Coordinates of C-alpha atoms and ligand atoms in Angstrom, one line a residue:
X1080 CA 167.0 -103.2 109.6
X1081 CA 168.2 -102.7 106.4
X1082 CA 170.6 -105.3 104.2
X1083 CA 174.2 -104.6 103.1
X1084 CA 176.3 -106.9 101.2
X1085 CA 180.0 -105.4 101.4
X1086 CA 182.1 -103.7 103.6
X1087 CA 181.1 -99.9 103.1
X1088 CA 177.9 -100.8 102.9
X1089 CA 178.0 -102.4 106.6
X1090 CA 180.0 -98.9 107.5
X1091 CA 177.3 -97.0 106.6
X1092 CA 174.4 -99.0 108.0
X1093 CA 176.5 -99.2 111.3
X1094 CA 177.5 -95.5 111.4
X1095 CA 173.4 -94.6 110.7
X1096 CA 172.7 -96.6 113.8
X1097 CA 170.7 -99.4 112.1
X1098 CA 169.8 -102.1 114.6
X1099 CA 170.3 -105.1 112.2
X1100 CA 172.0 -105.6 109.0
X1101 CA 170.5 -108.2 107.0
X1102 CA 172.9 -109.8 104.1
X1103 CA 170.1 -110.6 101.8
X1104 CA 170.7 -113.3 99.2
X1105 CA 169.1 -109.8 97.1
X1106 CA 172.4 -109.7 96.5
X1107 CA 171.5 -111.8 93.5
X1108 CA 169.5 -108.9 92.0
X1109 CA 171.2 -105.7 93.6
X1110 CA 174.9 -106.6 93.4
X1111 CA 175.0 -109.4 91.1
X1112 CA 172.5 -108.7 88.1
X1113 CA 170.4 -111.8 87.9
X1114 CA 166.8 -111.2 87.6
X1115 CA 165.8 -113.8 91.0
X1116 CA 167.4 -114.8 94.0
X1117 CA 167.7 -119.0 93.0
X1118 CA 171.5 -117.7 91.5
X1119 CA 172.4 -117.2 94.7
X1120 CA 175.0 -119.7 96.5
X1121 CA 176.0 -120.7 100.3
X1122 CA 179.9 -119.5 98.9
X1123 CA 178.2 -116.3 97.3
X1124 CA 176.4 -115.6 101.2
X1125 CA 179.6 -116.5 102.5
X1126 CA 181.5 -114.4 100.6
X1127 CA 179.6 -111.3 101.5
X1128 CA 178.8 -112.5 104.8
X1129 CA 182.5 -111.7 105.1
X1130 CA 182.6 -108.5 103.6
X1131 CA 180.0 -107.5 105.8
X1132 CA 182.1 -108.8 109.1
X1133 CA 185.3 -107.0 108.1
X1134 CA 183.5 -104.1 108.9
X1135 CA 182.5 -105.0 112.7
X1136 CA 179.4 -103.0 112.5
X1137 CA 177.7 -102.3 115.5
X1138 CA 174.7 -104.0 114.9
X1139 CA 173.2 -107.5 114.8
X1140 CA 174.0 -109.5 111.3
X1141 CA 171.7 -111.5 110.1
X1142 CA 172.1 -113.8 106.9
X1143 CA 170.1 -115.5 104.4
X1144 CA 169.9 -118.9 103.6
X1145 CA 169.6 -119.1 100.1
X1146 CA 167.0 -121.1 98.1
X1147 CA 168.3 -125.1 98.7
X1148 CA 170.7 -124.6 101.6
X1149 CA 167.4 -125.5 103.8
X1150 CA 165.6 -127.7 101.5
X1151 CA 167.2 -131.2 101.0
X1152 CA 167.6 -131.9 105.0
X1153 CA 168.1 -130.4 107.7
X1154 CA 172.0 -131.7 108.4
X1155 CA 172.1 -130.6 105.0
X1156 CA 170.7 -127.2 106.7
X1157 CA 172.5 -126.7 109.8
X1158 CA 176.0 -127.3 107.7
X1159 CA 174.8 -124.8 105.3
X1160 CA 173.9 -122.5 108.2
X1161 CA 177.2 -122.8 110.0
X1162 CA 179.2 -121.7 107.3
X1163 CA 177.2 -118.4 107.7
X1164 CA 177.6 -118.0 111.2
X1165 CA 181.2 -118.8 110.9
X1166 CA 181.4 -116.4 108.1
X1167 CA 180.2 -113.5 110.9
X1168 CA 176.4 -113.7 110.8
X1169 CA 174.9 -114.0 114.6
X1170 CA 171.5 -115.3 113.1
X1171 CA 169.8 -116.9 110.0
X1172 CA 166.8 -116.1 108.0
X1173 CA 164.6 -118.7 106.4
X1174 CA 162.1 -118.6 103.8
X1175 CA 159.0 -120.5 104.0
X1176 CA 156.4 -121.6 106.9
X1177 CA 156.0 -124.8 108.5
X1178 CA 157.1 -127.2 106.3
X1179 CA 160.3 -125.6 107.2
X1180 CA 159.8 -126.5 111.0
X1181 CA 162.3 -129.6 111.0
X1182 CA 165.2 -127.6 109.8
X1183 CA 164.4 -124.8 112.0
X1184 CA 164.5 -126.8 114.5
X1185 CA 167.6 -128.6 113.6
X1186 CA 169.3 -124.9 113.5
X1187 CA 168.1 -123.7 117.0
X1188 CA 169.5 -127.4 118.3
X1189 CA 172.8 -126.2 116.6
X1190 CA 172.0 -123.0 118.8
X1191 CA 171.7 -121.0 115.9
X1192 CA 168.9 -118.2 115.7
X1193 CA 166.1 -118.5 112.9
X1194 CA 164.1 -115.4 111.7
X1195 CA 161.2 -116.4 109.5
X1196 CA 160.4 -115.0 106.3
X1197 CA 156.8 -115.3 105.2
X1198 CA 154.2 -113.5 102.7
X1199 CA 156.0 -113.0 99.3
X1200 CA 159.0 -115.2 99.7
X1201 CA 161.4 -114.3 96.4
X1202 CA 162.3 -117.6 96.2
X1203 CA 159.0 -118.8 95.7
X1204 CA 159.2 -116.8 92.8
X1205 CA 158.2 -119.9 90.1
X1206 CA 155.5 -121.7 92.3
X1207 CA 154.0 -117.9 93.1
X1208 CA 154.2 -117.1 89.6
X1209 CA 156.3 -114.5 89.7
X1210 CA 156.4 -111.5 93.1
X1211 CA 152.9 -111.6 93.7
X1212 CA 151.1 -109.7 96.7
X1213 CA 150.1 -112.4 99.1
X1214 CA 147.6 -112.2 101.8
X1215 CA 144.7 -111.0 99.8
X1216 CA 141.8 -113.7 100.3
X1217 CA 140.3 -114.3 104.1
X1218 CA 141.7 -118.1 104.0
X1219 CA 145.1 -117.2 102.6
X1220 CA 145.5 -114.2 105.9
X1221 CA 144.3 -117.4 108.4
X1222 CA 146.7 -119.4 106.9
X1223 CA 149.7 -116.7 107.0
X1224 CA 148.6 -115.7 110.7
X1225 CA 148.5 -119.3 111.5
X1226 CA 151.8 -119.7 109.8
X1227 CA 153.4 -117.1 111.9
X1228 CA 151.8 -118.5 114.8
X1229 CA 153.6 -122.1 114.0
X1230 CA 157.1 -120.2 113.2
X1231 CA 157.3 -118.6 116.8
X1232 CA 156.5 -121.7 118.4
X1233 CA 158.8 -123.6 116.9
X1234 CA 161.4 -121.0 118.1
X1235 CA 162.0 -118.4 115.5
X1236 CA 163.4 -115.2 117.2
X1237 CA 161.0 -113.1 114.8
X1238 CA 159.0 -113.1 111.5
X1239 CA 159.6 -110.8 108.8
X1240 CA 156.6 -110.4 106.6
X1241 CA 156.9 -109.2 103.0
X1242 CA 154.3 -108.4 100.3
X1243 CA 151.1 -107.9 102.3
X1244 CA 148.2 -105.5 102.6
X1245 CA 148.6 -103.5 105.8
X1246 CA 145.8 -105.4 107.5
X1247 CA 147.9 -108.5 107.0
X1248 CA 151.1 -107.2 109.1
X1249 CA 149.1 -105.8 111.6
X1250 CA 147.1 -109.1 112.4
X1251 CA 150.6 -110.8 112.0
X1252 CA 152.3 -108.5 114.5
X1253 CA 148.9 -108.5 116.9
X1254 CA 149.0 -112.6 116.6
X1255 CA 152.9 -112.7 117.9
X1256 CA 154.3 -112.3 120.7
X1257 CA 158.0 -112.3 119.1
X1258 CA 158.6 -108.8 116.4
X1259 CA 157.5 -109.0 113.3
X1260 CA 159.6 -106.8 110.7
X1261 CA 157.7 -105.7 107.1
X1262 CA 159.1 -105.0 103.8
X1263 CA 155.5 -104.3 101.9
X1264 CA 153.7 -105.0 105.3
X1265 CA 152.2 -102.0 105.9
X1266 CA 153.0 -99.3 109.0
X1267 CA 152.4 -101.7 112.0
X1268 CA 155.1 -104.6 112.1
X1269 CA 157.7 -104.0 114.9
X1270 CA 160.2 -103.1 112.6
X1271 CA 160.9 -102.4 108.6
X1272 CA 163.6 -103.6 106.5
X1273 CA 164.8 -102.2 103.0
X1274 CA 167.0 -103.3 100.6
X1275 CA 170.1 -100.6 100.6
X1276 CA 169.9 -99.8 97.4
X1277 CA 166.9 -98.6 97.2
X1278 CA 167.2 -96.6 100.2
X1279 CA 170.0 -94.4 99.2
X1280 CA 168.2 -94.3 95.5
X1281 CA 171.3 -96.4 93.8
X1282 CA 168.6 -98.8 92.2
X1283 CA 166.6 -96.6 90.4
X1284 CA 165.3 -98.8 87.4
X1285 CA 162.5 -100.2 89.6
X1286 CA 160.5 -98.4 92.1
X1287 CA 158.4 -101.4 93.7
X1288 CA 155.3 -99.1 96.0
X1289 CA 156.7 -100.2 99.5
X1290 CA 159.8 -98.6 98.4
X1291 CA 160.8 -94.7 99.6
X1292 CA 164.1 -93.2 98.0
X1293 CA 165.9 -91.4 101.2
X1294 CA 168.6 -90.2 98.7
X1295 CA 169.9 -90.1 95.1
X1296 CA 172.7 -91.7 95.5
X1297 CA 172.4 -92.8 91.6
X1298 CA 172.3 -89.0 90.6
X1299 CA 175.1 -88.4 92.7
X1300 CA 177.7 -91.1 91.6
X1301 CA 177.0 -90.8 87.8
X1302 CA 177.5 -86.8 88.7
X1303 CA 180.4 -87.7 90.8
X1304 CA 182.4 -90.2 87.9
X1305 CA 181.6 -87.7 85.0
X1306 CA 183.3 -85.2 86.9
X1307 CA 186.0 -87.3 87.5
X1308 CA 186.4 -88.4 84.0
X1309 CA 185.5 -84.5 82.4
X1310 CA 188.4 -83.3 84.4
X1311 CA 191.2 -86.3 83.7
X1312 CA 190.1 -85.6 79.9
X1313 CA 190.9 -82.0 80.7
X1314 CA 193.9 -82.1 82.4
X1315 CA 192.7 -80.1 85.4
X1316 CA 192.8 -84.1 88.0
X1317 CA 195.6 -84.1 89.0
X1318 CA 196.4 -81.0 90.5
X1319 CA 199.7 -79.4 91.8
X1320 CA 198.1 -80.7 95.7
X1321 CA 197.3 -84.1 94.3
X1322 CA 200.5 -85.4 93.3
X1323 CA 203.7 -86.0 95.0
X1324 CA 207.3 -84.1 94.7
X1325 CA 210.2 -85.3 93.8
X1326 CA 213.1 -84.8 97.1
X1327 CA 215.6 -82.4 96.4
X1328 CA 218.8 -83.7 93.8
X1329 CA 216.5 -86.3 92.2
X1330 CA 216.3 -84.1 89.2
X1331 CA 219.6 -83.3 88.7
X1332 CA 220.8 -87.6 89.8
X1333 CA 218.5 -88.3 86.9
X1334 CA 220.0 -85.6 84.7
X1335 CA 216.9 -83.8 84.1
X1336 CA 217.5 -80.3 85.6
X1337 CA 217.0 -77.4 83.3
X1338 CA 214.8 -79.7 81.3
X1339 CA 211.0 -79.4 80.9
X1340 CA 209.9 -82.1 83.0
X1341 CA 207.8 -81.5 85.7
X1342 CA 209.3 -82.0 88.6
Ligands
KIV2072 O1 167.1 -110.8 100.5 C1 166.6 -109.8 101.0 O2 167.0 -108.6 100.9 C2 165.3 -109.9 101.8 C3 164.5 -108.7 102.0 C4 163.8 -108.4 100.8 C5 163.7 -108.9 103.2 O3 165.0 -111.0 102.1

């Protein structure tokens, strides 16, 4: 899995044969420039919820629900929720264990599918005091596995774990009988997710350790617009091949012949 938030972005996950593209509410931090994910809105998911669609990737599209959408009740939730699903998502993803359970449950009623997010959850960004590693004391790991444990019963069509030592996904995935998917979870969840960005190396100010850079696509744009610019500044873009001809007798209807415009 691996998130996208617009329509290339989709394109390209689809084309590399990702199973799942997850529209993150990262889109906060990646696209958007705020420092957490709380900016994020239900018409800001929606929006590139959208994007993503246009692109009909072949693959499953999963949304966040941003931080509130799921909070206040779960009507409030499954509304929220909907406008996802009718945005193009097939699925939703939740933050937070089981005092979540009501609204999860409300959302599989409205036969919409949950994923569950636990470990670091962004969004618990102010009560965790700030994107903390979680898992690292034996009673916090019981209470995460137990957590899990409580998020597939109460339907959720897998658990993504984030932020963890590797001993923490592995007991996660080994409690579970649904897939769990890490980001920070070590080697043995069923799946990974990354955020795009950092996968093609177009984030590069912040290298958290779960991260690996399988391009540069930073290097490669700024080299790519310099060019660009360097040869507009020069004259050399466009060339002869890049621009298009006048037909025959427009020169002369426009009483330029002979003169020194280009045709
Ligand atoms: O929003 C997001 O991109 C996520 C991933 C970090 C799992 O939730």
């Amino acid at each position: 899995m691996v998130t996208a938030y617009d329509a290339p972005g989709a394109r390209v996950a689809s084309e590399a044969g990702v199973d799942m593209i997850l529209v993150g509410d990262s889109v906060g931090m990646v696209v958007l420039g705020h420092s957490d994910t709380m900016q994020v809105t239900i018409p800001d998911m929606v929006h590139h919820v959208k994007a993503v669609a246009n692109a009909r990737p072949d693959a499953v599209i999963l949304a966040d629900m941003p931080w509130i959408s799921f909070h206040v009740s779960p009507e409030d939730t499954v509304r929220n929720a909907a406008e996802l699903i009718r945005a193009g998502a097939q699925c939703v993803k939740m933050e937070g264990g089981s005092k979540r359970l009501p609204m999860m449950k409300a959302l599989i009623d409205a036969e919409i599918p949950v994923m569950s997010h636990l470990g670091l959850t962004p969004q618990s960004f102010n009560m965790m005091g700030g994107f903390k590693i979680q898992g690292r004391e034996k009673e916090a790991v019981e209470h995460l596995v137990a957590e899990a444990k409580a998020m597939e019963e109460g339907g959720a069509f897998a658990v993504l774990i984030e932020g963890v030592p590797n001993i923490v996904g592995t007991l996660v995935t080994d409690a579970l009988s649904i897939p769990t998917i890490g980001i920070g979870a070590g080697v043995n969840c069923d799946g990974q997710v990354l955020v795009y960005h950092d996968v093609i190396g177009l984030e590069n100010r912040f290298k958290p350790k779960f991260v690996r850079r399988f391009g540069s696509a930073y290097e490669d744009q700024v080299a790519a617009i310099s060019n660009y610019a360097k040869e507009v500044r020069e004259g050399i873009f466009p060339s002869v091949d890049e621009m298009y001809v006048a037909k025959d007798g427009l020169l002369e209807a426009l009483g330029l012949y002979g003169s020194s415009v280009d045709e």
